[in-house]
Amino acid sequence: MAEFQAIIFDVDGTLADTERDGHRVAFNAAFADAGLDWEWSVPLYGELLRVTGGKERIREFLAKHRPGFEPTGPLDDFVRDLHALKTEHYKHMMADGAIGLRPGVLRLLTEAREAGLRLAIATTTTPANVTALLGAAPIDSLEDWFEVIGAGDVVSAKKPAPDIFLLALRELGLPAEACVAVEDSHNGVRSALGAGLAGLLVTVSSYTADEDFSGAALVVDGLGEPGVPSHTLGGGRTDELSGLLAASDCVDLALLRALHRASYPPTGG
Ligand code: XBP
Ligand code: MG
């Protein structure tokens, strides 16, 4: 198996821990703007996260928690407009620096870029949210580092369906075996594995630590930085790969190359 050529990153929870203090807060601000007395608490939002996509999450909330709610106009328009308000709040929060990239993200992206690896994104969130997050990073034009950005409604089936990772692979023009994927959630793991991405690293985020990551190659508590090591957690094919971090201290290209090799062992013959 040749060395991998591209890394496909999830965004929410992976590049930045955006759900609790970003998306959730933006939803609540949009509800207030719209004159709704809804408040998504931290635990309630954790439950709602089982459904990916903000519009889909609003519909889930209505079905489970406000079954009698009737908007003045068509439901589709109501959800679309409420979600658009939420996106405006989220973009402003990111521009104001409310949430930064997780430790190790810029280090790993820089190392990958310098090594000539190709970078891609496969996310459920709205494209404008990706632009806002990356635009606030302390590196000019970070968004341009990503050759492919697959985001939001560009696919009809969001995670855990494999569509967004399949789209990223198609646009990269690479087979899954030539890539490594980085995710933070159960739904993301199902999506990446469904696209054939066995070289899959999970970096757990504030809502996902207790989720099921079966099938992922390695589960860690973060990418880490030199001197601020990351740790292997259970849940991936950890027995096979647990020694990897010992050598690297944090998630770097050497570790991802080893993870990739271990995910596609030679078939022999
Ligand atoms: C996680 C999500 C997203 C965001 C909300 O996406 O489920 O839906 O919570 O984004 P990721 P929108 O795959 O990046 O982890 O409100 O823009 O849909
Ligand atoms: Mg995620």
CSV table of C-alpha atoms and ligand atoms in Angstrom, one decimal:
chain,number,residue,atom,x,y,z
A,1,MET,CA,0.0,0.0,0.0
A,2,ALA,CA,1.4,3.4,-1.1
A,3,GLU,CA,1.6,6.3,1.4
A,4,PHE,CA,-1.7,8.3,1.7
A,5,GLN,CA,-2.1,11.4,-0.4
A,6,ALA,CA,-4.8,13.4,1.3
A,7,ILE,CA,-6.4,14.1,4.7
A,8,ILE,CA,-10.2,14.7,4.9
A,9,PHE,CA,-11.3,16.6,8.0
A,10,ASP,CA,-14.6,16.9,9.6
A,11,VAL,CA,-15.2,20.4,11.0
A,12,ASP,CA,-17.5,20.7,14.0
A,13,GLY,CA,-15.9,19.0,17.0
A,14,THR,CA,-12.8,18.1,14.9
A,15,LEU,CA,-11.2,21.4,13.7
A,16,ALA,CA,-12.9,23.3,16.5
A,17,ASP,CA,-15.1,22.4,19.4
A,18,THR,CA,-18.0,24.4,18.1
A,19,GLU,CA,-21.2,22.7,19.2
A,20,ARG,CA,-21.8,23.7,22.8
A,21,ASP,CA,-20.5,27.3,22.8
A,22,GLY,CA,-21.0,28.0,19.1
A,23,HIS,CA,-23.9,26.4,17.3
A,24,ARG,CA,-26.0,25.9,20.4
A,25,VAL,CA,-25.6,29.6,21.4
A,26,ALA,CA,-26.4,30.7,17.9
A,27,PHE,CA,-29.6,28.6,17.8
A,28,ASN,CA,-30.7,30.1,21.1
A,29,ALA,CA,-30.0,33.7,19.8
A,30,ALA,CA,-32.0,32.9,16.6
A,31,PHE,CA,-34.9,31.6,18.7
A,32,ALA,CA,-34.9,34.8,20.8
A,33,ASP,CA,-34.8,36.9,17.5
A,34,ALA,CA,-37.8,35.0,16.3
A,35,GLY,CA,-39.8,35.6,19.5
A,36,LEU,CA,-39.7,31.9,20.5
A,37,ASP,CA,-39.4,31.0,24.1
A,38,TRP,CA,-37.2,28.0,23.2
A,39,GLU,CA,-33.9,27.5,25.0
A,40,TRP,CA,-31.6,24.6,24.1
A,41,SER,CA,-29.7,23.7,27.3
A,42,VAL,CA,-26.3,21.9,27.2
A,43,PRO,CA,-27.8,18.5,27.9
A,44,LEU,CA,-30.8,18.9,25.6
A,45,TYR,CA,-28.5,20.0,22.8
A,46,GLY,CA,-26.4,16.9,23.5
A,47,GLU,CA,-29.5,14.8,22.7
A,48,LEU,CA,-30.4,16.8,19.6
A,49,LEU,CA,-26.9,16.3,18.2
A,50,ARG,CA,-27.9,12.7,17.4
A,51,VAL,CA,-29.5,14.4,14.4
A,52,THR,CA,-27.0,16.1,12.1
A,53,GLY,CA,-27.7,19.3,10.3
A,54,GLY,CA,-29.2,22.4,11.9
A,55,LYS,CA,-32.4,22.4,9.9
A,56,GLU,CA,-32.9,18.7,10.6
A,57,ARG,CA,-32.2,19.4,14.3
A,58,ILE,CA,-34.9,22.1,14.5
A,59,ARG,CA,-37.3,19.6,13.0
A,60,GLU,CA,-36.3,16.9,15.5
A,61,PHE,CA,-36.8,19.4,18.4
A,62,LEU,CA,-40.3,20.2,17.1
A,63,ALA,CA,-41.2,16.6,16.7
A,64,LYS,CA,-40.0,15.5,20.1
A,65,HIS,CA,-40.4,18.6,22.3
A,66,ARG,CA,-43.0,20.9,20.6
A,67,PRO,CA,-45.3,18.5,18.8
A,68,GLY,CA,-48.2,21.0,18.9
A,69,PHE,CA,-46.2,23.9,17.4
A,70,GLU,CA,-47.7,25.4,14.3
A,71,PRO,CA,-45.8,28.2,12.5
A,72,THR,CA,-47.8,31.0,10.8
A,73,GLY,CA,-46.7,29.9,7.3
A,74,PRO,CA,-45.4,26.7,5.8
A,75,LEU,CA,-43.1,24.6,8.0
A,76,ASP,CA,-40.3,24.4,5.4
A,77,ASP,CA,-40.2,28.2,5.2
A,78,PHE,CA,-40.2,28.6,9.0
A,79,VAL,CA,-37.3,26.2,9.4
A,80,ARG,CA,-35.3,27.7,6.6
A,81,ASP,CA,-35.7,31.2,7.9
A,82,LEU,CA,-35.0,30.3,11.5
A,83,HIS,CA,-31.9,28.4,10.4
A,84,ALA,CA,-30.7,31.4,8.3
A,85,LEU,CA,-31.0,33.6,11.4
A,86,LYS,CA,-28.9,31.1,13.3
A,87,THR,CA,-26.3,31.0,10.6
A,88,GLU,CA,-26.0,34.8,10.8
A,89,HIS,CA,-25.4,34.7,14.6
A,90,TYR,CA,-22.9,31.8,14.2
A,91,LYS,CA,-20.9,33.7,11.5
A,92,HIS,CA,-20.7,36.8,13.7
A,93,MET,CA,-19.6,34.7,16.7
A,94,MET,CA,-16.8,33.1,14.7
A,95,ALA,CA,-15.7,36.5,13.2
A,96,ASP,CA,-15.5,37.8,16.8
A,97,GLY,CA,-13.2,34.8,17.7
A,98,ALA,CA,-15.7,33.1,20.0
A,99,ILE,CA,-14.2,29.7,19.2
A,100,GLY,CA,-10.7,28.9,18.0
A,101,LEU,CA,-9.3,25.9,16.3
A,102,ARG,CA,-8.5,23.0,18.6
A,103,PRO,CA,-4.9,22.5,19.8
A,104,GLY,CA,-2.7,20.7,17.2
A,105,VAL,CA,-5.0,21.6,14.2
A,106,LEU,CA,-2.8,24.3,12.7
A,107,ARG,CA,0.4,22.3,13.5
A,108,LEU,CA,-0.9,19.2,11.7
A,109,LEU,CA,-2.4,21.2,8.7
A,110,THR,CA,1.0,23.0,8.3
A,111,GLU,CA,2.9,19.8,8.5
A,112,ALA,CA,0.6,18.1,5.9
A,113,ARG,CA,0.8,21.1,3.6
A,114,GLU,CA,4.6,21.3,3.8
A,115,ALA,CA,4.8,17.5,3.0
A,116,GLY,CA,2.7,18.1,-0.2
A,117,LEU,CA,-0.4,16.3,1.1
A,118,ARG,CA,-3.8,17.4,-0.2
A,119,LEU,CA,-6.4,18.7,2.3
A,120,ALA,CA,-10.2,18.3,2.1
A,121,ILE,CA,-13.2,18.9,4.3
A,122,ALA,CA,-16.3,16.7,4.7
A,123,THR,CA,-18.9,18.4,7.0
A,124,THR,CA,-22.5,18.6,7.7
A,125,THR,CA,-22.4,22.3,8.6
A,126,THR,CA,-23.4,25.2,6.3
A,127,PRO,CA,-20.5,26.3,4.0
A,128,ALA,CA,-20.6,29.9,5.3
A,129,ASN,CA,-19.9,28.5,8.8
A,130,VAL,CA,-16.7,26.8,7.5
A,131,THR,CA,-15.6,30.1,5.9
A,132,ALA,CA,-16.3,32.0,9.1
A,133,LEU,CA,-14.4,29.6,11.3
A,134,LEU,CA,-11.3,29.3,9.0
A,135,GLY,CA,-11.4,33.1,8.2
A,136,ALA,CA,-10.9,33.8,11.9
A,137,ALA,CA,-7.9,31.6,12.2
A,138,PRO,CA,-4.5,33.2,12.8
A,139,ILE,CA,-3.3,32.3,9.3
A,140,ASP,CA,-4.3,34.2,6.2
A,141,SER,CA,-6.4,32.4,3.7
A,142,LEU,CA,-6.5,29.1,5.6
A,143,GLU,CA,-9.6,28.1,3.7
A,144,ASP,CA,-7.6,28.1,0.5
A,145,TRP,CA,-5.4,25.3,1.9
A,146,PHE,CA,-8.4,23.0,1.4
A,147,GLU,CA,-8.6,21.8,-2.2
A,148,VAL,CA,-12.1,20.4,-1.6
A,149,ILE,CA,-14.8,21.7,0.8
A,150,GLY,CA,-17.8,19.4,0.9
A,151,ALA,CA,-20.4,21.0,3.3
A,152,GLY,CA,-24.0,21.1,4.2
A,153,ASP,CA,-26.9,20.7,1.7
A,154,VAL,CA,-24.6,19.8,-1.2
A,155,VAL,CA,-25.6,16.2,-0.5
A,156,SER,CA,-29.1,15.1,0.1
A,157,ALA,CA,-28.3,12.6,2.9
A,158,LYS,CA,-26.1,14.1,5.7
A,159,LYS,CA,-24.0,12.1,8.1
A,160,PRO,CA,-24.2,9.2,9.2
A,161,ALA,CA,-24.8,8.6,5.4
A,162,PRO,CA,-21.5,8.3,3.5
A,163,ASP,CA,-22.4,10.9,0.9
A,164,ILE,CA,-20.3,13.8,2.0
A,165,PHE,CA,-17.1,11.8,2.3
A,166,LEU,CA,-17.9,10.1,-1.1
A,167,LEU,CA,-18.3,13.6,-2.5
A,168,ALA,CA,-14.9,14.7,-1.1
A,169,LEU,CA,-13.2,11.6,-2.5
A,170,ARG,CA,-14.8,12.1,-5.9
A,171,GLU,CA,-13.7,15.7,-6.0
A,172,LEU,CA,-10.2,14.8,-4.9
A,173,GLY,CA,-10.2,12.0,-7.6
A,174,LEU,CA,-8.8,9.6,-5.0
A,175,PRO,CA,-9.9,6.2,-3.7
A,176,ALA,CA,-10.6,5.9,0.0
A,177,GLU,CA,-7.4,3.8,0.5
A,178,ALA,CA,-5.3,6.9,-0.6
A,179,CYS,CA,-6.8,9.0,2.2
A,180,VAL,CA,-6.9,9.4,6.0
A,181,ALA,CA,-10.0,10.9,7.6
A,182,VAL,CA,-10.3,12.7,10.9
A,183,GLU,CA,-13.6,12.8,12.8
A,184,ASP,CA,-15.0,13.4,16.3
A,185,SER,CA,-18.4,11.7,16.4
A,186,HIS,CA,-20.3,8.5,16.0
A,187,ASN,CA,-22.3,9.8,13.1
A,188,GLY,CA,-19.0,11.0,11.5
A,189,VAL,CA,-17.4,7.6,12.0
A,190,ARG,CA,-20.4,5.8,10.4
A,191,SER,CA,-20.2,8.3,7.5
A,192,ALA,CA,-16.5,7.9,6.9
A,193,LEU,CA,-16.5,4.1,7.2
A,194,GLY,CA,-19.5,4.0,4.9
A,195,ALA,CA,-17.3,5.7,2.3
A,196,GLY,CA,-14.6,3.1,2.8
A,197,LEU,CA,-12.2,5.3,4.8
A,198,ALA,CA,-10.7,2.7,7.1
A,199,GLY,CA,-7.7,5.0,7.9
A,200,LEU,CA,-9.8,6.9,10.3
A,201,LEU,CA,-8.7,8.8,13.4
A,202,VAL,CA,-11.2,10.0,16.0
A,203,THR,CA,-10.3,13.0,18.1
A,204,VAL,CA,-13.1,13.2,20.7
A,205,SER,CA,-14.8,16.5,21.4
A,206,SER,CA,-16.8,17.8,24.4
A,207,TYR,CA,-20.1,16.1,23.5
A,208,THR,CA,-18.7,12.9,21.9
A,209,ALA,CA,-16.3,11.3,24.4
A,210,ASP,CA,-18.7,8.5,25.4
A,211,GLU,CA,-19.9,7.7,21.8
A,212,ASP,CA,-19.3,4.4,19.9
A,213,PHE,CA,-16.4,4.7,17.5
A,214,SER,CA,-16.3,1.0,16.5
A,215,GLY,CA,-14.4,0.6,13.3
A,216,ALA,CA,-12.2,3.7,13.7
A,217,ALA,CA,-8.4,3.0,13.6
A,218,LEU,CA,-7.5,5.1,16.6
A,219,VAL,CA,-9.3,7.2,19.1
A,220,VAL,CA,-7.5,10.0,20.9
A,221,ASP,CA,-8.5,12.8,23.3
A,222,GLY,CA,-7.1,15.5,20.9
A,223,LEU,CA,-4.3,16.1,18.4
A,224,GLY,CA,-2.0,17.4,21.1
A,225,GLU,CA,1.0,19.6,20.8
A,226,PRO,CA,4.7,18.9,21.5
A,227,GLY,CA,4.9,18.9,25.3
A,228,VAL,CA,1.1,18.7,25.6
A,229,PRO,CA,0.7,15.0,24.6
A,230,SER,CA,-2.5,13.5,23.3
A,231,HIS,CA,-3.7,10.2,24.8
A,232,THR,CA,-5.1,7.1,23.2
A,233,LEU,CA,-8.7,6.2,24.4
A,234,GLY,CA,-10.6,3.0,24.0
A,235,GLY,CA,-13.1,2.4,21.2
A,236,GLY,CA,-10.9,2.1,18.1
A,237,ARG,CA,-8.7,-0.7,17.0
A,238,THR,CA,-6.7,0.4,19.9
A,239,ASP,CA,-4.9,-2.8,20.8
A,240,GLU,CA,-3.3,-2.9,17.3
A,241,LEU,CA,-2.4,0.7,17.3
A,242,SER,CA,-2.0,1.8,20.9
A,243,GLY,CA,1.8,1.9,20.6
A,244,LEU,CA,1.6,4.6,17.9
A,245,LEU,CA,1.3,7.6,20.1
A,246,ALA,CA,4.0,6.5,22.4
A,247,ALA,CA,6.5,7.3,19.7
A,248,SER,CA,5.0,10.6,18.5
A,249,ASP,CA,3.6,12.2,21.7
A,250,CYS,CA,1.0,14.0,19.6
A,251,VAL,CA,-0.8,13.3,16.3
A,252,ASP,CA,1.7,14.1,13.5
A,253,LEU,CA,2.2,12.8,10.0
A,254,ALA,CA,4.4,10.0,11.2
A,255,LEU,CA,1.5,8.8,13.3
A,256,LEU,CA,-1.0,9.2,10.5
A,257,ARG,CA,1.3,7.3,8.1
A,258,ALA,CA,1.6,4.4,10.6
A,259,LEU,CA,-2.2,4.5,11.1
A,260,HIS,CA,-2.8,4.3,7.4
A,261,ARG,CA,-0.3,1.4,6.9
A,262,ALA,CA,-2.0,-0.5,9.8
A,263,SER,CA,-5.4,0.2,8.3
A,264,TYR,CA,-4.5,-1.4,4.9
A,265,PRO,CA,-2.1,-4.2,5.7
A,266,PRO,CA,-0.5,-5.9,2.7
A,267,THR,CA,-2.7,-8.7,1.5
A,268,GLY,CA,0.4,-11.0,0.8
A,269,GLY,CA,1.1,-13.1,-2.2
B,1,XBP,C1,-22.0,18.8,12.8
B,1,XBP,C2,-23.4,19.1,12.6
B,1,XBP,C3,-23.8,20.5,12.1
B,1,XBP,C4,-23.8,21.6,13.0
B,1,XBP,C5,-24.8,22.6,12.6
B,1,XBP,O1,-21.4,18.8,11.6
B,1,XBP,O2,-24.3,18.3,12.8
B,1,XBP,O3,-25.1,20.3,11.6
B,1,XBP,O4,-24.1,21.2,14.4
B,1,XBP,O5,-24.6,23.2,11.4
B,1,XBP,P1,-19.9,18.1,11.4
B,1,XBP,P2,-25.8,23.8,10.5
B,1,XBP,O6,-20.2,17.0,10.3
B,1,XBP,O7,-19.0,19.2,10.8
B,1,XBP,O8,-19.4,17.6,12.6
B,1,XBP,O9,-26.7,24.5,11.5
B,1,XBP,O10,-25.1,24.8,9.6
B,1,XBP,O11,-26.5,22.7,9.7
B,2,MG,MG,-18.1,16.6,13.9
